[in-house]
Amino acid sequence: MRTESEQAELRAALKERLDELVAEQRRYSDSIAVAQRERLSDTAGDDQIDSGSKTVEHEHEVAVAGAISERIRQVSHALERIDEGGYGFCEKCGKPIPAARLAAFPSATLCVSCKQLEERR
């Protein structure tokens, strides 16, 4: 079990990470909007290769934006678990998640065993 001081420190670190991710998402969304406007306005003379390149570029942008959104969701969930008192315990089996795992991945919700079982499915 963590002390209140450790919980506050962890909460502050997760909140800082959340703020960083939200700022990154905002910057990325702005750059996607600019790139999209440029792609739409600069289509004269495009051949199939140009169109394909633009499509691949857009798909990559969407994938990165989705990954940022997922990280935001994970960190927000970790903050909720701190508030509810469930942080640091596996959501499947209820056992404590090892400190080393939480240090490497602070928003982990599953212990190593349960995560491995989930990935095998």
CSV table of N, CA and C in Angstrom, one decimal:
chain,number,residue,atom,x,y,z
A,1,MET,N,0.8,-1.2,0.0
A,1,MET,CA,0.0,0.0,0.0
A,1,MET,C,0.9,1.2,0.0
A,2,ARG,N,0.5,2.2,-0.8
A,2,ARG,CA,1.3,3.5,-0.8
A,2,ARG,C,0.8,4.5,0.2
A,3,THR,N,1.8,5.3,0.7
A,3,THR,CA,1.5,6.3,1.6
A,3,THR,C,0.7,7.4,0.9
A,4,GLU,N,0.1,8.3,1.6
A,4,GLU,CA,-0.6,9.4,1.0
A,4,GLU,C,0.4,10.3,0.2
A,5,SER,N,1.6,10.5,0.7
A,5,SER,CA,2.6,11.3,0.1
A,5,SER,C,3.0,10.6,-1.3
A,6,GLU,N,3.1,9.3,-1.3
A,6,GLU,CA,3.5,8.6,-2.5
A,6,GLU,C,2.3,8.7,-3.5
A,7,GLN,N,1.1,8.6,-3.0
A,7,GLN,CA,-0.1,8.7,-3.9
A,7,GLN,C,-0.2,10.1,-4.5
A,8,ALA,N,0.1,11.1,-3.7
A,8,ALA,CA,0.1,12.5,-4.2
A,8,ALA,C,1.1,12.7,-5.2
A,9,GLU,N,2.3,12.2,-5.0
A,9,GLU,CA,3.4,12.3,-6.0
A,9,GLU,C,3.1,11.6,-7.3
A,10,LEU,N,2.5,10.4,-7.2
A,10,LEU,CA,2.1,9.7,-8.3
A,10,LEU,C,1.0,10.4,-9.1
A,11,ARG,N,0.0,10.9,-8.4
A,11,ARG,CA,-1.1,11.6,-9.0
A,11,ARG,C,-0.5,12.9,-9.7
A,12,ALA,N,0.4,13.6,-9.1
A,12,ALA,CA,1.0,14.8,-9.7
A,12,ALA,C,1.7,14.4,-11.0
A,13,ALA,N,2.5,13.3,-11.0
A,13,ALA,CA,3.2,12.8,-12.2
A,13,ALA,C,2.2,12.4,-13.3
A,14,LEU,N,1.2,11.7,-12.9
A,14,LEU,CA,0.2,11.3,-13.9
A,14,LEU,C,-0.5,12.5,-14.5
A,15,LYS,N,-0.9,13.5,-13.7
A,15,LYS,CA,-1.5,14.7,-14.1
A,15,LYS,C,-0.6,15.5,-15.1
A,16,GLU,N,0.7,15.5,-14.7
A,16,GLU,CA,1.6,16.2,-15.6
A,16,GLU,C,1.7,15.5,-17.0
A,17,ARG,N,1.7,14.2,-16.9
A,17,ARG,CA,1.7,13.4,-18.2
A,17,ARG,C,0.5,13.6,-19.0
A,18,LEU,N,-0.7,13.7,-18.3
A,18,LEU,CA,-2.0,13.9,-19.0
A,18,LEU,C,-1.9,15.3,-19.7
A,19,ASP,N,-1.5,16.3,-19.0
A,19,ASP,CA,-1.4,17.7,-19.5
A,19,ASP,C,-0.5,17.7,-20.8
A,20,GLU,N,0.7,16.9,-20.7
A,20,GLU,CA,1.6,16.8,-21.8
A,20,GLU,C,0.9,16.2,-23.0
A,21,LEU,N,0.1,15.1,-22.8
A,21,LEU,CA,-0.5,14.4,-23.9
A,21,LEU,C,-1.6,15.3,-24.5
A,22,VAL,N,-2.4,16.0,-23.7
A,22,VAL,CA,-3.4,16.9,-24.2
A,22,VAL,C,-2.8,18.0,-25.1
A,23,ALA,N,-1.7,18.5,-24.6
A,23,ALA,CA,-1.0,19.6,-25.4
A,23,ALA,C,-0.5,18.9,-26.7
A,24,GLU,N,0.0,17.7,-26.6
A,24,GLU,CA,0.5,17.1,-27.8
A,24,GLU,C,-0.6,16.8,-28.8
A,25,GLN,N,-1.7,16.4,-28.3
A,25,GLN,CA,-2.9,16.1,-29.1
A,25,GLN,C,-3.4,17.4,-29.8
A,26,ARG,N,-3.4,18.5,-29.0
A,26,ARG,CA,-3.8,19.8,-29.6
A,26,ARG,C,-2.9,20.2,-30.7
A,27,ARG,N,-1.6,20.1,-30.5
A,27,ARG,CA,-0.6,20.5,-31.5
A,27,ARG,C,-0.8,19.6,-32.8
A,28,TYR,N,-0.9,18.3,-32.5
A,28,TYR,CA,-1.0,17.3,-33.6
A,28,TYR,C,-2.3,17.6,-34.4
A,29,SER,N,-3.4,17.8,-33.7
A,29,SER,CA,-4.7,18.1,-34.4
A,29,SER,C,-4.6,19.4,-35.3
A,30,ASP,N,-3.9,20.4,-34.8
A,30,ASP,CA,-3.7,21.6,-35.5
A,30,ASP,C,-2.9,21.3,-36.8
A,31,SER,N,-1.8,20.5,-36.6
A,31,SER,CA,-1.0,20.2,-37.8
A,31,SER,C,-1.7,19.4,-38.8
A,32,ILE,N,-2.5,18.5,-38.3
A,32,ILE,CA,-3.3,17.7,-39.3
A,32,ILE,C,-4.3,18.5,-40.1
A,33,ALA,N,-4.9,19.5,-39.4
A,33,ALA,CA,-5.9,20.4,-40.1
A,33,ALA,C,-5.2,21.2,-41.1
A,34,VAL,N,-4.0,21.7,-40.8
A,34,VAL,CA,-3.2,22.5,-41.8
A,34,VAL,C,-2.8,21.6,-43.0
A,35,ALA,N,-2.3,20.4,-42.7
A,35,ALA,CA,-1.9,19.4,-43.8
A,35,ALA,C,-3.1,19.0,-44.6
A,36,GLN,N,-4.3,18.8,-44.0
A,36,GLN,CA,-5.5,18.5,-44.7
A,36,GLN,C,-5.9,19.6,-45.7
A,37,ARG,N,-5.8,20.8,-45.2
A,37,ARG,CA,-6.2,22.0,-46.1
A,37,ARG,C,-5.2,22.0,-47.2
A,38,GLU,N,-3.9,21.8,-47.0
A,38,GLU,CA,-2.9,21.9,-48.0
A,38,GLU,C,-3.2,20.8,-49.1
A,39,ARG,N,-3.5,19.6,-48.6
A,39,ARG,CA,-3.7,18.4,-49.5
A,39,ARG,C,-5.0,18.7,-50.3
A,40,LEU,N,-6.0,19.3,-49.8
A,40,LEU,CA,-7.2,19.5,-50.5
A,40,LEU,C,-7.0,20.7,-51.5
A,41,SER,N,-6.2,21.6,-51.2
A,41,SER,CA,-6.1,22.8,-52.1
A,41,SER,C,-5.0,22.5,-53.2
A,42,ASP,N,-4.2,21.5,-53.0
A,42,ASP,CA,-3.1,21.2,-53.9
A,42,ASP,C,-3.2,19.9,-54.6
A,43,THR,N,-4.3,19.7,-55.3
A,43,THR,CA,-4.6,18.5,-56.0
A,43,THR,C,-4.4,18.6,-57.5
A,44,ALA,N,-4.2,19.8,-58.0
A,44,ALA,CA,-4.1,19.9,-59.4
A,44,ALA,C,-2.9,19.2,-59.9
A,45,GLY,N,-3.1,18.4,-60.9
A,45,GLY,CA,-2.0,17.6,-61.5
A,45,GLY,C,-1.6,16.3,-60.8
A,46,ASP,N,-2.3,16.0,-59.7
A,46,ASP,CA,-2.0,14.8,-59.0
A,46,ASP,C,-2.3,13.5,-59.9
A,47,ASP,N,-1.4,12.6,-59.8
A,47,ASP,CA,-1.6,11.3,-60.5
A,47,ASP,C,-1.9,10.3,-59.4
A,48,GLN,N,-2.0,9.1,-59.7
A,48,GLN,CA,-2.4,8.0,-58.7
A,48,GLN,C,-1.4,7.9,-57.6
A,49,ILE,N,-0.1,8.1,-57.9
A,49,ILE,CA,0.9,7.9,-56.9
A,49,ILE,C,0.8,9.1,-55.9
A,50,ASP,N,0.6,10.3,-56.4
A,50,ASP,CA,0.4,11.5,-55.5
A,50,ASP,C,-0.8,11.2,-54.6
A,51,SER,N,-1.9,10.8,-55.2
A,51,SER,CA,-3.1,10.5,-54.4
A,51,SER,C,-2.9,9.4,-53.4
A,52,GLY,N,-2.2,8.4,-53.8
A,52,GLY,CA,-1.9,7.3,-52.9
A,52,GLY,C,-1.0,7.8,-51.7
A,53,SER,N,0.0,8.6,-52.0
A,53,SER,CA,0.9,9.1,-51.0
A,53,SER,C,0.1,9.9,-50.0
A,54,LYS,N,-0.8,10.8,-50.5
A,54,LYS,CA,-1.6,11.6,-49.6
A,54,LYS,C,-2.5,10.8,-48.7
A,55,THR,N,-3.0,9.7,-49.3
A,55,THR,CA,-3.9,8.8,-48.5
A,55,THR,C,-3.1,8.1,-47.4
A,56,VAL,N,-1.9,7.6,-47.7
A,56,VAL,CA,-1.1,7.0,-46.7
A,56,VAL,C,-0.7,7.9,-45.6
A,57,GLU,N,-0.3,9.1,-46.0
A,57,GLU,CA,0.1,10.2,-45.1
A,57,GLU,C,-1.1,10.5,-44.1
A,58,HIS,N,-2.3,10.6,-44.7
A,58,HIS,CA,-3.5,10.8,-43.9
A,58,HIS,C,-3.8,9.7,-42.9
A,59,GLU,N,-3.6,8.5,-43.4
A,59,GLU,CA,-3.9,7.3,-42.6
A,59,GLU,C,-2.9,7.2,-41.4
A,60,HIS,N,-1.6,7.6,-41.7
A,60,HIS,CA,-0.6,7.7,-40.6
A,60,HIS,C,-1.0,8.7,-39.6
A,61,GLU,N,-1.4,9.9,-40.0
A,61,GLU,CA,-1.8,10.9,-39.1
A,61,GLU,C,-3.0,10.5,-38.2
A,62,VAL,N,-4.0,9.8,-38.8
A,62,VAL,CA,-5.1,9.3,-38.0
A,62,VAL,C,-4.7,8.3,-37.0
A,63,ALA,N,-3.7,7.4,-37.4
A,63,ALA,CA,-3.2,6.4,-36.5
A,63,ALA,C,-2.5,7.0,-35.3
A,64,VAL,N,-1.7,8.0,-35.6
A,64,VAL,CA,-0.9,8.7,-34.5
A,64,VAL,C,-1.9,9.4,-33.6
A,65,ALA,N,-2.9,10.1,-34.1
A,65,ALA,CA,-3.9,10.8,-33.3
A,65,ALA,C,-4.7,9.8,-32.4
A,66,GLY,N,-5.0,8.6,-33.0
A,66,GLY,CA,-5.6,7.6,-32.2
A,66,GLY,C,-4.8,7.1,-31.1
A,67,ALA,N,-3.5,6.9,-31.3
A,67,ALA,CA,-2.6,6.4,-30.3
A,67,ALA,C,-2.5,7.5,-29.1
A,68,ILE,N,-2.4,8.7,-29.5
A,68,ILE,CA,-2.4,9.8,-28.5
A,68,ILE,C,-3.7,9.8,-27.6
A,69,SER,N,-4.8,9.6,-28.3
A,69,SER,CA,-6.1,9.6,-27.6
A,69,SER,C,-6.1,8.4,-26.7
A,70,GLU,N,-5.6,7.2,-27.1
A,70,GLU,CA,-5.6,6.0,-26.2
A,70,GLU,C,-4.7,6.3,-25.0
A,71,ARG,N,-3.6,6.9,-25.2
A,71,ARG,CA,-2.7,7.2,-24.0
A,71,ARG,C,-3.4,8.1,-23.1
A,72,ILE,N,-4.1,9.1,-23.6
A,72,ILE,CA,-4.9,10.0,-22.7
A,72,ILE,C,-5.9,9.3,-21.9
A,73,ARG,N,-6.6,8.3,-22.6
A,73,ARG,CA,-7.6,7.5,-21.9
A,73,ARG,C,-7.0,6.7,-20.8
A,74,GLN,N,-5.8,6.1,-21.1
A,74,GLN,CA,-5.2,5.3,-20.1
A,74,GLN,C,-4.7,6.1,-18.9
A,75,VAL,N,-4.1,7.2,-19.1
A,75,VAL,CA,-3.7,8.1,-18.0
A,75,VAL,C,-4.9,8.6,-17.2
A,76,SER,N,-5.9,9.0,-17.9
A,76,SER,CA,-7.1,9.4,-17.2
A,76,SER,C,-7.7,8.3,-16.3
A,77,HIS,N,-7.7,7.1,-16.8
A,77,HIS,CA,-8.2,6.0,-16.1
A,77,HIS,C,-7.4,5.7,-14.8
A,78,ALA,N,-6.1,5.8,-15.0
A,78,ALA,CA,-5.2,5.7,-13.8
A,78,ALA,C,-5.5,6.7,-12.8
A,79,LEU,N,-5.7,7.9,-13.2
A,79,LEU,CA,-6.0,9.0,-12.2
A,79,LEU,C,-7.4,8.7,-11.5
A,80,GLU,N,-8.3,8.1,-12.2
A,80,GLU,CA,-9.6,7.7,-11.6
A,80,GLU,C,-9.4,6.6,-10.6
A,81,ARG,N,-8.5,5.7,-10.9
A,81,ARG,CA,-8.2,4.5,-10.0
A,81,ARG,C,-7.5,5.0,-8.8
A,82,ILE,N,-6.7,6.0,-8.9
A,82,ILE,CA,-6.1,6.6,-7.7
A,82,ILE,C,-7.2,7.2,-6.8
A,83,ASP,N,-8.1,8.0,-7.4
A,83,ASP,CA,-9.2,8.6,-6.6
A,83,ASP,C,-10.1,7.5,-5.9
A,84,GLU,N,-10.3,6.4,-6.6
A,84,GLU,CA,-11.2,5.4,-6.1
A,84,GLU,C,-10.5,4.4,-5.2
A,85,GLY,N,-9.1,4.5,-5.1
A,85,GLY,CA,-8.4,3.6,-4.2
A,85,GLY,C,-8.0,2.2,-4.9
A,86,GLY,N,-8.2,2.1,-6.2
A,86,GLY,CA,-7.9,0.8,-6.8
A,86,GLY,C,-6.6,0.8,-7.6
A,87,TYR,N,-5.9,1.9,-7.6
A,87,TYR,CA,-4.7,2.0,-8.4
A,87,TYR,C,-3.7,1.1,-7.8
A,88,GLY,N,-3.0,0.4,-8.7
A,88,GLY,CA,-1.9,-0.5,-8.3
A,88,GLY,C,-2.4,-1.9,-8.1
A,89,PHE,N,-3.6,-2.2,-8.3
A,89,PHE,CA,-4.2,-3.5,-8.2
A,89,PHE,C,-4.8,-4.0,-9.5
A,90,CYS,N,-4.5,-5.2,-9.9
A,90,CYS,CA,-5.0,-5.8,-11.1
A,90,CYS,C,-6.5,-5.7,-11.2
A,91,GLU,N,-7.0,-5.3,-12.3
A,91,GLU,CA,-8.5,-5.2,-12.5
A,91,GLU,C,-9.1,-6.6,-12.8
A,92,LYS,N,-8.3,-7.6,-13.1
A,92,LYS,CA,-8.8,-8.9,-13.3
A,92,LYS,C,-8.8,-9.8,-12.1
A,93,CYS,N,-7.6,-9.9,-11.5
A,93,CYS,CA,-7.4,-10.8,-10.3
A,93,CYS,C,-7.4,-10.1,-9.0
A,94,GLY,N,-7.2,-8.8,-9.0
A,94,GLY,CA,-7.2,-8.1,-7.7
A,94,GLY,C,-5.8,-8.1,-7.0
A,95,LYS,N,-4.9,-8.8,-7.5
A,95,LYS,CA,-3.6,-8.8,-6.8
A,95,LYS,C,-2.8,-7.5,-7.1
A,96,PRO,N,-1.9,-7.2,-6.2
A,96,PRO,CA,-1.1,-6.0,-6.5
A,96,PRO,C,-0.2,-6.1,-7.7
A,97,ILE,N,-0.2,-5.0,-8.5
A,97,ILE,CA,0.7,-4.9,-9.7
A,97,ILE,C,2.1,-4.6,-9.2
A,98,PRO,N,3.1,-5.3,-9.6
A,98,PRO,CA,4.5,-5.0,-9.1
A,98,PRO,C,4.9,-3.6,-9.3
A,99,ALA,N,5.6,-3.0,-8.4
A,99,ALA,CA,6.1,-1.7,-8.5
A,99,ALA,C,6.9,-1.4,-9.7
A,100,ALA,N,7.7,-2.4,-10.1
A,100,ALA,CA,8.5,-2.2,-11.3
A,100,ALA,C,7.7,-2.1,-12.5
A,101,ARG,N,6.6,-2.8,-12.6
A,101,ARG,CA,5.7,-2.7,-13.8
A,101,ARG,C,5.0,-1.3,-13.8
A,102,LEU,N,4.6,-0.8,-12.6
A,102,LEU,CA,4.0,0.5,-12.5
A,102,LEU,C,5.0,1.6,-12.8
A,103,ALA,N,6.2,1.4,-12.4
A,103,ALA,CA,7.2,2.4,-12.7
A,103,ALA,C,7.5,2.5,-14.2
A,104,ALA,N,7.4,1.4,-14.9
A,104,ALA,CA,7.7,1.3,-16.3
A,104,ALA,C,6.4,1.8,-17.1
A,105,PHE,N,5.2,1.5,-16.6
A,105,PHE,CA,4.0,1.7,-17.2
A,105,PHE,C,3.0,2.2,-16.2
A,106,PRO,N,3.0,3.4,-15.8
A,106,PRO,CA,2.2,3.9,-14.7
A,106,PRO,C,0.7,3.7,-14.8
A,107,SER,N,0.2,3.6,-16.1
A,107,SER,CA,-1.2,3.4,-16.3
A,107,SER,C,-1.6,2.0,-16.4
A,108,ALA,N,-0.7,1.0,-16.0
A,108,ALA,CA,-1.0,-0.4,-16.1
A,108,ALA,C,-2.3,-0.7,-15.2
A,109,THR,N,-3.1,-1.5,-15.8
A,109,THR,CA,-4.3,-2.0,-15.0
A,109,THR,C,-4.4,-3.4,-14.7
A,110,LEU,N,-3.4,-4.2,-15.4
A,110,LEU,CA,-3.3,-5.6,-15.2
A,110,LEU,C,-1.9,-6.0,-14.7
A,111,CYS,N,-1.9,-7.1,-13.9
A,111,CYS,CA,-0.6,-7.6,-13.5
A,111,CYS,C,0.0,-8.3,-14.7
A,112,VAL,N,1.2,-8.7,-14.6
A,112,VAL,CA,1.9,-9.3,-15.8
A,112,VAL,C,1.2,-10.6,-16.2
A,113,SER,N,0.8,-11.4,-15.3
A,113,SER,CA,0.2,-12.7,-15.7
A,113,SER,C,-1.1,-12.5,-16.4
A,114,CYS,N,-2.0,-11.6,-15.9
A,114,CYS,CA,-3.3,-11.3,-16.6
A,114,CYS,C,-3.1,-10.6,-17.9
A,115,LYS,N,-2.1,-9.8,-18.0
A,115,LYS,CA,-1.8,-9.1,-19.3
A,115,LYS,C,-1.3,-10.1,-20.3
A,116,GLN,N,-0.5,-11.1,-19.9
A,116,GLN,CA,0.0,-12.1,-20.8
A,116,GLN,C,-1.2,-13.0,-21.3
A,117,LEU,N,-2.1,-13.3,-20.4
A,117,LEU,CA,-3.3,-14.1,-20.8
A,117,LEU,C,-4.1,-13.3,-21.7
A,118,GLU,N,-4.3,-12.1,-21.5
A,118,GLU,CA,-5.1,-11.2,-22.4
A,118,GLU,C,-4.5,-11.2,-23.8
A,119,GLU,N,-3.2,-11.0,-23.9
A,119,GLU,CA,-2.5,-10.9,-25.2
A,119,GLU,C,-2.5,-12.2,-26.0
A,120,ARG,N,-2.7,-13.4,-25.3
A,120,ARG,CA,-2.7,-14.7,-26.0
A,120,ARG,C,-4.0,-14.9,-26.7
A,121,ARG,N,-5.1,-14.2,-26.2
A,121,ARG,CA,-6.4,-14.4,-26.8
A,121,ARG,C,-6.6,-13.8,-28.1
